[in-house]
mmCIF file of N, CA and C in Angstrom:
data_model
loop_
_atom_site.group_PDB
_atom_site.id
_atom_site.type_symbol
_atom_site.label_atom_id
_atom_site.label_comp_id
_atom_site.label_asym_id
_atom_site.label_seq_id
_atom_site.Cartn_x
_atom_site.Cartn_y
_atom_site.Cartn_z
ATOM 1 N N MET B 87 272.168 58.667 148.856
ATOM 2 C CA MET B 87 272.143 59.250 150.172
ATOM 3 C C MET B 87 272.976 58.376 151.108
ATOM 4 N N ILE B 88 273.930 59.000 151.748
ATOM 5 C CA ILE B 88 274.765 58.297 152.730
ATOM 6 C C ILE B 88 274.126 58.470 154.107
ATOM 7 N N ARG B 89 273.962 57.355 154.800
ATOM 8 C CA ARG B 89 273.443 57.403 156.162
ATOM 9 C C ARG B 89 274.590 57.134 157.127
ATOM 10 N N THR B 90 274.491 57.739 158.276
ATOM 11 C CA THR B 90 275.483 57.517 159.321
ATOM 12 C C THR B 90 274.837 56.769 160.476
ATOM 13 N N LEU B 91 275.665 56.063 161.215
ATOM 14 C CA LEU B 91 275.216 55.397 162.434
ATOM 15 C C LEU B 91 276.085 55.896 163.568
ATOM 16 N N THR B 92 275.464 56.457 164.568
ATOM 17 C CA THR B 92 276.193 56.829 165.778
ATOM 18 C C THR B 92 275.594 56.044 166.938
ATOM 19 N N VAL B 93 276.463 55.638 167.837
ATOM 20 C CA VAL B 93 276.006 54.892 169.016
ATOM 21 C C VAL B 93 276.701 55.456 170.242
ATOM 22 N N GLN B 94 275.980 55.434 171.339
ATOM 23 C CA GLN B 94 276.568 55.905 172.586
ATOM 24 C C GLN B 94 275.850 55.281 173.766
ATOM 25 N N LYS B 95 276.515 55.292 174.884
ATOM 26 C CA LYS B 95 275.915 54.833 176.134
ATOM 27 C C LYS B 95 275.424 56.059 176.889
ATOM 28 N N GLU B 96 274.225 55.957 177.436
ATOM 29 C CA GLU B 96 273.687 56.987 178.310
ATOM 30 C C GLU B 96 273.333 56.326 179.629
ATOM 31 N N VAL B 97 273.448 57.066 180.712
ATOM 32 C CA VAL B 97 273.076 56.565 182.032
ATOM 33 C C VAL B 97 271.893 57.396 182.507
ATOM 34 N N TRP B 98 270.777 56.708 182.717
ATOM 35 C CA TRP B 98 269.545 57.377 183.131
ATOM 36 C C TRP B 98 269.268 57.033 184.596
ATOM 37 N N PRO B 99 269.385 58.017 185.487
ATOM 38 C CA PRO B 99 269.088 57.733 186.894
ATOM 39 C C PRO B 99 267.614 57.373 187.076
ATOM 40 N N LEU B 100 267.358 56.413 187.934
ATOM 41 C CA LEU B 100 265.980 56.029 188.231
ATOM 42 C C LEU B 100 265.413 56.991 189.277
ATOM 43 N N ALA B 101 264.122 57.210 189.233
ATOM 44 C CA ALA B 101 263.468 58.103 190.199
ATOM 45 C C ALA B 101 263.661 57.595 191.624
ATOM 46 N N ARG B 102 263.728 56.288 191.779
ATOM 47 C CA ARG B 102 263.973 55.670 193.085
ATOM 48 C C ARG B 102 264.661 54.334 192.833
ATOM 49 N N PRO B 103 265.440 53.853 193.795
ATOM 50 C CA PRO B 103 266.099 52.556 193.608
ATOM 51 C C PRO B 103 265.078 51.466 193.319
ATOM 52 N N PHE B 104 265.475 50.543 192.451
ATOM 53 C CA PHE B 104 264.608 49.427 192.082
ATOM 54 C C PHE B 104 265.288 48.144 192.527
ATOM 55 N N THR B 105 264.657 47.439 193.441
ATOM 56 C CA THR B 105 265.239 46.221 194.005
ATOM 57 C C THR B 105 264.377 45.024 193.653
ATOM 58 N N ILE B 106 265.040 43.982 193.124
ATOM 59 C CA ILE B 106 264.405 42.683 192.907
ATOM 60 C C ILE B 106 265.339 41.642 193.505
ATOM 61 N N SER B 107 265.025 40.382 193.336
ATOM 62 C CA SER B 107 265.819 39.327 193.973
ATOM 63 C C SER B 107 267.273 39.310 193.509
ATOM 64 N N ARG B 108 267.551 39.804 192.299
ATOM 65 C CA ARG B 108 268.923 39.767 191.780
ATOM 66 C C ARG B 108 269.749 40.986 192.154
ATOM 67 N N GLY B 109 269.151 41.972 192.805
ATOM 68 C CA GLY B 109 269.922 43.138 193.215
ATOM 69 C C GLY B 109 269.142 44.427 193.088
ATOM 70 N N THR B 110 269.851 45.535 193.292
ATOM 71 C CA THR B 110 269.256 46.869 193.264
ATOM 72 C C THR B 110 269.892 47.694 192.163
ATOM 73 N N LYS B 111 269.049 48.415 191.427
ATOM 74 C CA LYS B 111 269.527 49.333 190.391
ATOM 75 C C LYS B 111 269.136 50.752 190.784
ATOM 76 N N THR B 112 270.050 51.693 190.561
ATOM 77 C CA THR B 112 269.752 53.106 190.787
ATOM 78 C C THR B 112 269.777 53.886 189.482
ATOM 79 N N ALA B 113 270.213 53.235 188.407
ATOM 80 C CA ALA B 113 270.270 53.869 187.088
ATOM 81 C C ALA B 113 270.163 52.789 186.019
ATOM 82 N N ALA B 114 269.726 53.203 184.840
ATOM 83 C CA ALA B 114 269.681 52.299 183.687
ATOM 84 C C ALA B 114 270.785 52.704 182.722
ATOM 85 N N GLU B 115 271.593 51.728 182.316
ATOM 86 C CA GLU B 115 272.603 51.970 181.278
ATOM 87 C C GLU B 115 271.949 51.657 179.942
ATOM 88 N N VAL B 116 271.756 52.690 179.135
ATOM 89 C CA VAL B 116 271.003 52.594 177.895
ATOM 90 C C VAL B 116 271.948 52.830 176.722
ATOM 91 N N VAL B 117 271.850 51.980 175.701
ATOM 92 C CA VAL B 117 272.614 52.186 174.466
ATOM 93 C C VAL B 117 271.666 52.825 173.459
ATOM 94 N N VAL B 118 272.109 53.948 172.896
ATOM 95 C CA VAL B 118 271.305 54.690 171.931
ATOM 96 C C VAL B 118 271.963 54.583 170.560
ATOM 97 N N ALA B 119 271.164 54.220 169.562
ATOM 98 C CA ALA B 119 271.626 54.158 168.172
ATOM 99 C C ALA B 119 270.870 55.218 167.381
ATOM 100 N N GLU B 120 271.592 55.967 166.566
ATOM 101 C CA GLU B 120 270.969 56.970 165.711
ATOM 102 C C GLU B 120 271.419 56.772 164.273
ATOM 103 N N VAL B 121 270.444 56.678 163.381
ATOM 104 C CA VAL B 121 270.692 56.598 161.941
ATOM 105 C C VAL B 121 270.318 57.958 161.376
ATOM 106 N N GLY B 122 271.257 58.590 160.674
ATOM 107 C CA GLY B 122 270.987 59.932 160.188
ATOM 108 C C GLY B 122 271.501 60.182 158.786
ATOM 109 N N THR B 123 270.982 61.252 158.193
ATOM 110 C CA THR B 123 271.436 61.701 156.874
ATOM 111 C C THR B 123 271.118 63.176 156.728
ATOM 112 N N GLU B 124 271.755 63.798 155.759
ATOM 113 C CA GLU B 124 271.449 65.179 155.383
ATOM 114 C C GLU B 124 270.753 65.128 154.034
ATOM 115 N N ARG B 125 269.644 65.834 153.938
ATOM 116 C CA ARG B 125 268.934 65.889 152.665
ATOM 117 C C ARG B 125 268.383 67.298 152.480
ATOM 118 N N GLY B 126 268.860 67.982 151.435
ATOM 119 C CA GLY B 126 268.364 69.326 151.143
ATOM 120 C C GLY B 126 268.557 70.291 152.291
ATOM 121 N N GLY B 127 269.684 70.189 152.987
ATOM 122 C CA GLY B 127 269.948 71.061 154.122
ATOM 123 C C GLY B 127 269.188 70.695 155.384
ATOM 124 N N ARG B 128 268.493 69.579 155.352
ATOM 125 C CA ARG B 128 267.713 69.120 156.505
ATOM 126 C C ARG B 128 268.317 67.842 157.057
ATOM 127 N N ARG B 129 268.469 67.766 158.357
ATOM 128 C CA ARG B 129 268.999 66.569 159.019
ATOM 129 C C ARG B 129 267.829 65.674 159.422
ATOM 130 N N ILE B 130 267.897 64.410 159.029
ATOM 131 C CA ILE B 130 266.896 63.414 159.414
ATOM 132 C C ILE B 130 267.608 62.410 160.315
ATOM 133 N N VAL B 131 267.064 62.180 161.504
ATOM 134 C CA VAL B 131 267.677 61.253 162.457
ATOM 135 C C VAL B 131 266.618 60.325 163.017
ATOM 136 N N GLY B 132 266.878 59.027 162.898
ATOM 137 C CA GLY B 132 266.036 58.008 163.520
ATOM 138 C C GLY B 132 266.746 57.501 164.756
ATOM 139 N N ARG B 133 266.003 57.317 165.820
ATOM 140 C CA ARG B 133 266.614 56.953 167.097
ATOM 141 C C ARG B 133 266.023 55.652 167.624
ATOM 142 N N GLY B 134 266.891 54.809 168.150
ATOM 143 C CA GLY B 134 266.469 53.575 168.813
ATOM 144 C C GLY B 134 267.333 53.376 170.037
ATOM 145 N N GLU B 135 266.849 52.588 170.953
ATOM 146 C CA GLU B 135 267.618 52.369 172.179
ATOM 147 C C GLU B 135 267.383 50.968 172.705
ATOM 148 N N CYS B 136 268.260 50.574 173.615
ATOM 149 C CA CYS B 136 268.133 49.265 174.248
ATOM 150 C C CYS B 136 268.829 49.283 175.593
ATOM 151 N N VAL B 137 268.491 48.319 176.411
ATOM 152 C CA VAL B 137 269.154 48.111 177.694
ATOM 153 C C VAL B 137 269.716 46.694 177.674
ATOM 154 N N PRO B 138 271.033 46.553 177.501
ATOM 155 C CA PRO B 138 271.631 45.212 177.505
ATOM 156 C C PRO B 138 271.513 44.569 178.892
ATOM 157 N N TYR B 139 271.156 43.291 178.911
ATOM 158 C CA TYR B 139 270.991 42.577 180.172
ATOM 159 C C TYR B 139 272.039 41.487 180.308
ATOM 160 N N PRO B 140 272.898 41.596 181.331
ATOM 161 C CA PRO B 140 273.891 40.536 181.568
ATOM 162 C C PRO B 140 273.239 39.168 181.731
ATOM 163 N N ARG B 141 272.021 39.144 182.254
ATOM 164 C CA ARG B 141 271.309 37.875 182.438
ATOM 165 C C ARG B 141 271.161 37.119 181.116
ATOM 166 N N TYR B 142 271.126 37.857 180.000
ATOM 167 C CA TYR B 142 270.994 37.250 178.679
ATOM 168 C C TYR B 142 272.323 37.240 177.924
ATOM 169 N N GLY B 143 273.424 37.386 178.656
ATOM 170 C CA GLY B 143 274.751 37.338 178.039
ATOM 171 C C GLY B 143 275.126 38.620 177.307
ATOM 172 N N GLU B 144 274.467 39.723 177.626
ATOM 173 C CA GLU B 144 274.738 40.994 176.950
ATOM 174 C C GLU B 144 275.473 41.948 177.883
ATOM 175 N N SER B 145 276.279 42.804 177.288
ATOM 176 C CA SER B 145 276.936 43.885 178.027
ATOM 177 C C SER B 145 276.843 45.153 177.194
ATOM 178 N N VAL B 146 276.950 46.282 177.859
ATOM 179 C CA VAL B 146 276.927 47.559 177.139
ATOM 180 C C VAL B 146 278.061 47.589 176.110
ATOM 181 N N GLU B 147 279.235 47.167 176.512
ATOM 182 C CA GLU B 147 280.400 47.212 175.620
ATOM 183 C C GLU B 147 280.204 46.338 174.390
ATOM 184 N N ALA B 148 279.663 45.127 174.579
ATOM 185 C CA ALA B 148 279.447 44.222 173.444
ATOM 186 C C ALA B 148 278.370 44.766 172.500
ATOM 187 N N VAL B 149 277.327 45.363 173.054
ATOM 188 C CA VAL B 149 276.265 45.930 172.222
ATOM 189 C C VAL B 149 276.804 47.126 171.430
ATOM 190 N N LEU B 150 277.572 47.984 172.086
ATOM 191 C CA LEU B 150 278.181 49.115 171.370
ATOM 192 C C LEU B 150 279.056 48.614 170.220
ATOM 193 N N ALA B 151 279.865 47.593 170.491
ATOM 194 C CA ALA B 151 280.753 47.043 169.453
ATOM 195 C C ALA B 151 279.948 46.428 168.305
ATOM 196 N N ALA B 152 278.900 45.684 168.631
ATOM 197 C CA ALA B 152 278.078 45.059 167.585
ATOM 198 C C ALA B 152 277.419 46.118 166.712
ATOM 199 N N LEU B 153 276.950 47.183 167.324
ATOM 200 C CA LEU B 153 276.328 48.257 166.549
ATOM 201 C C LEU B 153 277.351 48.982 165.685
ATOM 202 N N ARG B 154 278.490 49.292 166.254
ATOM 203 C CA ARG B 154 279.528 49.994 165.481
ATOM 204 C C ARG B 154 279.978 49.165 164.283
ATOM 205 N N ALA B 155 279.938 47.851 164.415
ATOM 206 C CA ALA B 155 280.319 46.972 163.304
ATOM 207 C C ALA B 155 279.343 47.075 162.137
ATOM 208 N N GLU B 156 278.150 47.605 162.365
ATOM 209 C CA GLU B 156 277.137 47.736 161.316
ATOM 210 C C GLU B 156 277.162 49.105 160.628
ATOM 211 N N ALA B 157 278.077 49.982 161.020
ATOM 212 C CA ALA B 157 278.110 51.339 160.456
ATOM 213 C C ALA B 157 278.268 51.326 158.941
ATOM 214 N N GLY B 158 279.112 50.462 158.418
ATOM 215 C CA GLY B 158 279.296 50.380 156.962
ATOM 216 C C GLY B 158 278.041 49.925 156.257
ATOM 217 N N ALA B 159 277.366 48.930 156.820
ATOM 218 C CA ALA B 159 276.122 48.448 156.212
ATOM 219 C C ALA B 159 275.050 49.531 156.241
ATOM 220 N N VAL B 160 274.981 50.275 157.337
ATOM 221 C CA VAL B 160 274.015 51.376 157.424
ATOM 222 C C VAL B 160 274.339 52.424 156.364
ATOM 223 N N ALA B 161 275.613 52.767 156.211
ATOM 224 C CA ALA B 161 276.025 53.750 155.194
ATOM 225 C C ALA B 161 275.658 53.278 153.794
ATOM 226 N N ASP B 162 275.689 51.963 153.586
ATOM 227 C CA ASP B 162 275.355 51.396 152.276
ATOM 228 C C ASP B 162 273.855 51.204 152.071
ATOM 229 N N GLY B 163 273.027 51.600 153.059
ATOM 230 C CA GLY B 163 271.578 51.514 152.883
ATOM 231 C C GLY B 163 270.924 50.303 153.519
ATOM 232 N N LEU B 164 271.517 49.766 154.577
ATOM 233 C CA LEU B 164 270.943 48.593 155.260
ATOM 234 C C LEU B 164 269.442 48.758 155.455
ATOM 235 N N GLU B 165 268.690 47.731 155.082
ATOM 236 C CA GLU B 165 267.239 47.724 155.262
ATOM 237 C C GLU B 165 266.878 46.810 156.422
ATOM 238 N N ARG B 166 265.710 47.049 156.986
ATOM 239 C CA ARG B 166 265.285 46.297 158.166
ATOM 240 C C ARG B 166 265.228 44.794 157.929
ATOM 241 N N ASP B 167 264.725 44.351 156.791
ATOM 242 C CA ASP B 167 264.626 42.906 156.565
ATOM 243 C C ASP B 167 266.009 42.263 156.481
ATOM 244 N N THR B 168 266.965 42.978 155.922
ATOM 245 C CA THR B 168 268.338 42.473 155.875
ATOM 246 C C THR B 168 268.945 42.437 157.269
ATOM 247 N N LEU B 169 268.647 43.454 158.067
ATOM 248 C CA LEU B 169 269.144 43.506 159.443
ATOM 249 C C LEU B 169 268.753 42.251 160.211
ATOM 250 N N LEU B 170 267.529 41.782 160.011
ATOM 251 C CA LEU B 170 267.058 40.604 160.741
ATOM 252 C C LEU B 170 267.882 39.367 160.428
ATOM 253 N N ARG B 171 268.474 39.322 159.239
ATOM 254 C CA ARG B 171 269.328 38.185 158.864
ATOM 255 C C ARG B 171 270.786 38.422 159.275
ATOM 256 N N ARG B 172 271.197 39.683 159.364
ATOM 257 C CA ARG B 172 272.598 40.014 159.652
ATOM 258 C C ARG B 172 272.963 39.881 161.119
ATOM 259 N N MET B 173 272.024 40.244 161.990
ATOM 260 C CA MET B 173 272.336 40.283 163.415
ATOM 261 C C MET B 173 271.442 39.324 164.187
ATOM 262 N N PRO B 174 271.978 38.723 165.234
ATOM 263 C CA PRO B 174 271.133 37.859 166.061
ATOM 264 C C PRO B 174 270.156 38.709 166.879
ATOM 265 N N ALA B 175 269.052 38.095 167.267
ATOM 266 C CA ALA B 175 268.094 38.783 168.126
ATOM 267 C C ALA B 175 268.785 39.209 169.406
ATOM 268 N N GLY B 176 268.416 40.370 169.900
ATOM 269 C CA GLY B 176 268.999 40.864 171.145
ATOM 270 C C GLY B 176 268.970 42.372 171.186
ATOM 271 N N ALA B 177 269.616 42.916 172.182
ATOM 272 C CA ALA B 177 269.578 44.356 172.431
ATOM 273 C C ALA B 177 270.125 45.163 171.258
ATOM 274 N N ALA B 178 271.257 44.758 170.697
ATOM 275 C CA ALA B 178 271.871 45.537 169.616
ATOM 276 C C ALA B 178 270.948 45.605 168.396
ATOM 277 N N ARG B 179 270.444 44.462 167.987
ATOM 278 C CA ARG B 179 269.555 44.454 166.821
ATOM 279 C C ARG B 179 268.293 45.268 167.093
ATOM 280 N N ASN B 180 267.769 45.169 168.311
ATOM 281 C CA ASN B 180 266.573 45.923 168.657
ATOM 282 C C ASN B 180 266.816 47.429 168.523
ATOM 283 N N ALA B 181 267.922 47.911 169.051
ATOM 284 C CA ALA B 181 268.205 49.355 168.980
ATOM 285 C C ALA B 181 268.326 49.820 167.536
ATOM 286 N N LEU B 182 269.027 49.052 166.704
ATOM 287 C CA LEU B 182 269.204 49.449 165.307
ATOM 288 C C LEU B 182 267.895 49.319 164.531
ATOM 289 N N ASP B 183 267.138 48.272 164.783
ATOM 290 C CA ASP B 183 265.850 48.103 164.115
ATOM 291 C C ASP B 183 264.926 49.283 164.442
ATOM 292 N N CYS B 184 264.853 49.660 165.711
ATOM 293 C CA CYS B 184 264.013 50.801 166.102
ATOM 294 C C CYS B 184 264.504 52.093 165.450
ATOM 295 N N ALA B 185 265.819 52.279 165.384
ATOM 296 C CA ALA B 185 266.362 53.484 164.743
ATOM 297 C C ALA B 185 265.992 53.518 163.260
ATOM 298 N N LEU B 186 266.029 52.364 162.596
ATOM 299 C CA LEU B 186 265.656 52.317 161.179
ATOM 300 C C LEU B 186 264.172 52.592 160.988
ATOM 301 N N TRP B 187 263.319 52.032 161.842
ATOM 302 C CA TRP B 187 261.881 52.325 161.764
ATOM 303 C C TRP B 187 261.640 53.830 161.928
ATOM 304 N N ASP B 188 262.281 54.414 162.931
ATOM 305 C CA ASP B 188 262.098 55.841 163.201
ATOM 306 C C ASP B 188 262.634 56.689 162.043
ATOM 307 N N PHE B 189 263.791 56.296 161.510
ATOM 308 C CA PHE B 189 264.381 57.009 160.372
ATOM 309 C C PHE B 189 263.431 56.987 159.174
ATOM 310 N N GLU B 190 262.931 55.799 158.840
ATOM 311 C CA GLU B 190 262.025 55.673 157.688
ATOM 312 C C GLU B 190 260.751 56.487 157.887
ATOM 313 N N ALA B 191 260.231 56.486 159.097
ATOM 314 C CA ALA B 191 259.019 57.258 159.373
ATOM 315 C C ALA B 191 259.281 58.752 159.182
ATOM 316 N N LYS B 192 260.393 59.224 159.671
ATOM 317 C CA LYS B 192 260.715 60.647 159.538
ATOM 318 C C LYS B 192 261.064 61.014 158.099
ATOM 319 N N GLU B 193 261.742 60.117 157.419
ATOM 320 C CA GLU B 193 262.140 60.369 156.029
ATOM 321 C C GLU B 193 260.925 60.446 155.106
ATOM 322 N N THR B 194 259.947 59.583 155.332
ATOM 323 C CA THR B 194 258.784 59.503 154.436
ATOM 324 C C THR B 194 257.579 60.298 154.930
ATOM 325 N N GLY B 195 257.575 60.643 156.217
ATOM 326 C CA GLY B 195 256.408 61.301 156.788
ATOM 327 C C GLY B 195 255.269 60.342 157.087
ATOM 328 N N VAL B 196 255.522 59.042 156.968
ATOM 329 C CA VAL B 196 254.514 58.016 157.249
ATOM 330 C C VAL B 196 254.844 57.392 158.608
ATOM 331 N N PRO B 197 253.929 57.461 159.572
ATOM 332 C CA PRO B 197 254.224 56.915 160.900
ATOM 333 C C PRO B 197 254.611 55.441 160.847
ATOM 334 N N ALA B 198 255.463 55.036 161.779
ATOM 335 C CA ALA B 198 255.930 53.649 161.822
ATOM 336 C C ALA B 198 254.769 52.674 161.931
ATOM 337 N N TRP B 199 253.748 52.983 162.724
ATOM 338 C CA TRP B 199 252.624 52.061 162.878
ATOM 339 C C TRP B 199 251.926 51.829 161.545
ATOM 340 N N ARG B 200 251.823 52.889 160.748
ATOM 341 C CA ARG B 200 251.177 52.734 159.442
ATOM 342 C C ARG B 200 252.088 51.934 158.511
ATOM 343 N N ARG B 201 253.382 52.205 158.525
ATOM 344 C CA ARG B 201 254.335 51.458 157.679
ATOM 345 C C ARG B 201 254.299 49.970 158.032
ATOM 346 N N ALA B 202 254.074 49.678 159.317
ATOM 347 C CA ALA B 202 254.043 48.282 159.768
ATOM 348 C C ALA B 202 252.708 47.612 159.497
ATOM 349 N N GLY B 203 251.700 48.399 159.092
ATOM 350 C CA GLY B 203 250.390 47.829 158.798
ATOM 351 C C GLY B 203 249.606 47.426 160.031
ATOM 352 N N VAL B 204 249.825 48.151 161.128
ATOM 353 C CA VAL B 204 249.083 47.852 162.354
ATOM 354 C C VAL B 204 248.184 49.042 162.706
ATOM 355 N N ALA B 205 247.294 48.829 163.650
ATOM 356 C CA ALA B 205 246.367 49.882 164.066
ATOM 357 C C ALA B 205 247.123 51.020 164.744
ATOM 358 N N GLU B 206 246.555 52.219 164.639
ATOM 359 C CA GLU B 206 247.155 53.380 165.284
ATOM 360 C C GLU B 206 247.232 53.151 166.790
ATOM 361 N N PRO B 207 248.376 53.467 167.398
ATOM 362 C CA PRO B 207 248.508 53.252 168.845
ATOM 363 C C PRO B 207 247.514 54.105 169.629
ATOM 364 N N LYS B 208 247.043 53.545 170.705
ATOM 365 C CA LYS B 208 246.143 54.246 171.614
ATOM 366 C C LYS B 208 246.721 54.125 173.024
ATOM 367 N N ALA B 209 246.241 54.947 173.914
ATOM 368 C CA ALA B 209 246.681 54.863 175.301
ATOM 369 C C ALA B 209 246.434 53.441 175.816
ATOM 370 N N ALA B 210 247.343 52.959 176.603
ATOM 371 C CA ALA B 210 247.234 51.594 177.121
ATOM 372 C C ALA B 210 247.440 51.586 178.629
ATOM 373 N N VAL B 211 246.751 50.687 179.278
ATOM 374 C CA VAL B 211 246.976 50.468 180.695
ATOM 375 C C VAL B 211 248.310 49.743 180.820
ATOM 376 N N THR B 212 249.095 50.139 181.756
ATOM 377 C CA THR B 212 250.389 49.504 181.947
ATOM 378 C C THR B 212 250.536 49.103 183.412
ATOM 379 N N ALA B 213 251.632 48.530 183.737
ATOM 380 C CA ALA B 213 251.874 48.070 185.103
ATOM 381 C C ALA B 213 253.243 48.557 185.560
ATOM 382 N N GLU B 214 253.394 48.636 186.843
ATOM 383 C CA GLU B 214 254.699 48.972 187.421
ATOM 384 C C GLU B 214 254.992 47.942 188.489
ATOM 385 N N THR B 215 256.194 47.432 188.483
ATOM 386 C CA THR B 215 256.608 46.470 189.497
ATOM 387 C C THR B 215 256.985 47.212 190.767
ATOM 388 N N ILE B 216 256.480 46.744 191.878
ATOM 389 C CA ILE B 216 256.847 47.314 193.174
ATOM 390 C C ILE B 216 258.185 46.699 193.570
ATOM 391 N N ALA B 217 259.147 47.556 193.868
ATOM 392 C CA ALA B 217 260.471 47.076 194.277
ATOM 393 C C ALA B 217 260.382 46.382 195.627
ATOM 394 N N LEU B 218 261.284 45.420 195.834
ATOM 395 C CA LEU B 218 261.352 44.737 197.125
ATOM 396 C C LEU B 218 261.723 45.732 198.208
ATOM 397 N N GLY B 219 261.143 45.549 199.344
ATOM 398 C CA GLY B 219 261.427 46.394 200.506
ATOM 399 C C GLY B 219 260.698 45.842 201.697
ATOM 400 N N SER B 220 260.597 46.648 202.712
ATOM 401 C CA SER B 220 259.839 46.210 203.881
ATOM 402 C C SER B 220 258.367 46.141 203.493
ATOM 403 N N PRO B 221 257.597 45.331 204.208
ATOM 404 C CA PRO B 221 256.164 45.276 203.894
ATOM 405 C C PRO B 221 255.503 46.661 203.934
ATOM 406 N N ASP B 222 255.885 47.487 204.890
ATOM 407 C CA ASP B 222 255.292 48.821 204.974
ATOM 408 C C ASP B 222 255.677 49.674 203.766
ATOM 409 N N ALA B 223 256.919 49.602 203.347
ATOM 410 C CA ALA B 223 257.379 50.389 202.186
ATOM 411 C C ALA B 223 256.694 49.904 200.909
ATOM 412 N N MET B 224 256.556 48.587 200.741
ATOM 413 C CA MET B 224 255.889 48.063 199.545
ATOM 414 C C MET B 224 254.403 48.419 199.544
ATOM 415 N N ALA B 225 253.757 48.391 200.716
ATOM 416 C CA ALA B 225 252.361 48.779 200.811
ATOM 417 C C ALA B 225 252.192 50.244 200.470
ATOM 418 N N ALA B 226 253.080 51.100 200.950
ATOM 419 C CA ALA B 226 253.013 52.532 200.638
ATOM 420 C C ALA B 226 253.214 52.767 199.140
ATOM 421 N N ALA B 227 254.138 52.038 198.533
ATOM 422 C CA ALA B 227 254.366 52.180 197.084
ATOM 423 C C ALA B 227 253.138 51.739 196.303
ATOM 424 N N ALA B 228 252.496 50.665 196.727
ATOM 425 C CA ALA B 228 251.288 50.185 196.056
ATOM 426 C C ALA B 228 250.163 51.210 196.204
ATOM 427 N N ARG B 229 250.011 51.770 197.405
ATOM 428 C CA ARG B 229 248.969 52.790 197.606
ATOM 429 C C ARG B 229 249.204 53.998 196.707
ATOM 430 N N ALA B 230 250.467 54.385 196.536
ATOM 431 C CA ALA B 230 250.790 55.547 195.695
ATOM 432 C C ALA B 230 250.450 55.304 194.240
ATOM 433 N N LEU B 231 250.385 54.041 193.821
ATOM 434 C CA LEU B 231 250.119 53.706 192.419
ATOM 435 C C LEU B 231 248.666 53.286 192.164
ATOM 436 N N GLN B 232 247.845 53.263 193.178
ATOM 437 C CA GLN B 232 246.505 52.679 193.022
ATOM 438 C C GLN B 232 245.643 53.393 192.001
ATOM 439 N N ASP B 233 245.885 54.660 191.740
ATOM 440 C CA ASP B 233 245.071 55.363 190.743
ATOM 441 C C ASP B 233 245.691 55.300 189.379
#
């Protein structure tokens, strides 16, 4: 079975501007990696994504290039454990690792959490960072999230 790797940049607008001490973002530049194959007339596609952070020496262009460089290895059957040795930790490896987990789960019908030997995911409490703004604007944002 030959697998393909496709990568692309997507721009996801944020619901509202997000401001922290380093600046304001109005959109997220996301790199999407897809590992796919055709089997018995059925297309199987595993998807992973990442957001490269310049703060960590990453750029969208460098992540796209690093992922594209792995297309041959993916076609040859790259496995997750080998990936961990082939690529340094970071956004590119994360996107491809997630795509491989998703691909394997879809290919086998066994959820990724079960393949990983961890407990089934359950709903979790999460947090949202309040963007910097005027005290009144930050208070209003906090009130909107209190429930």
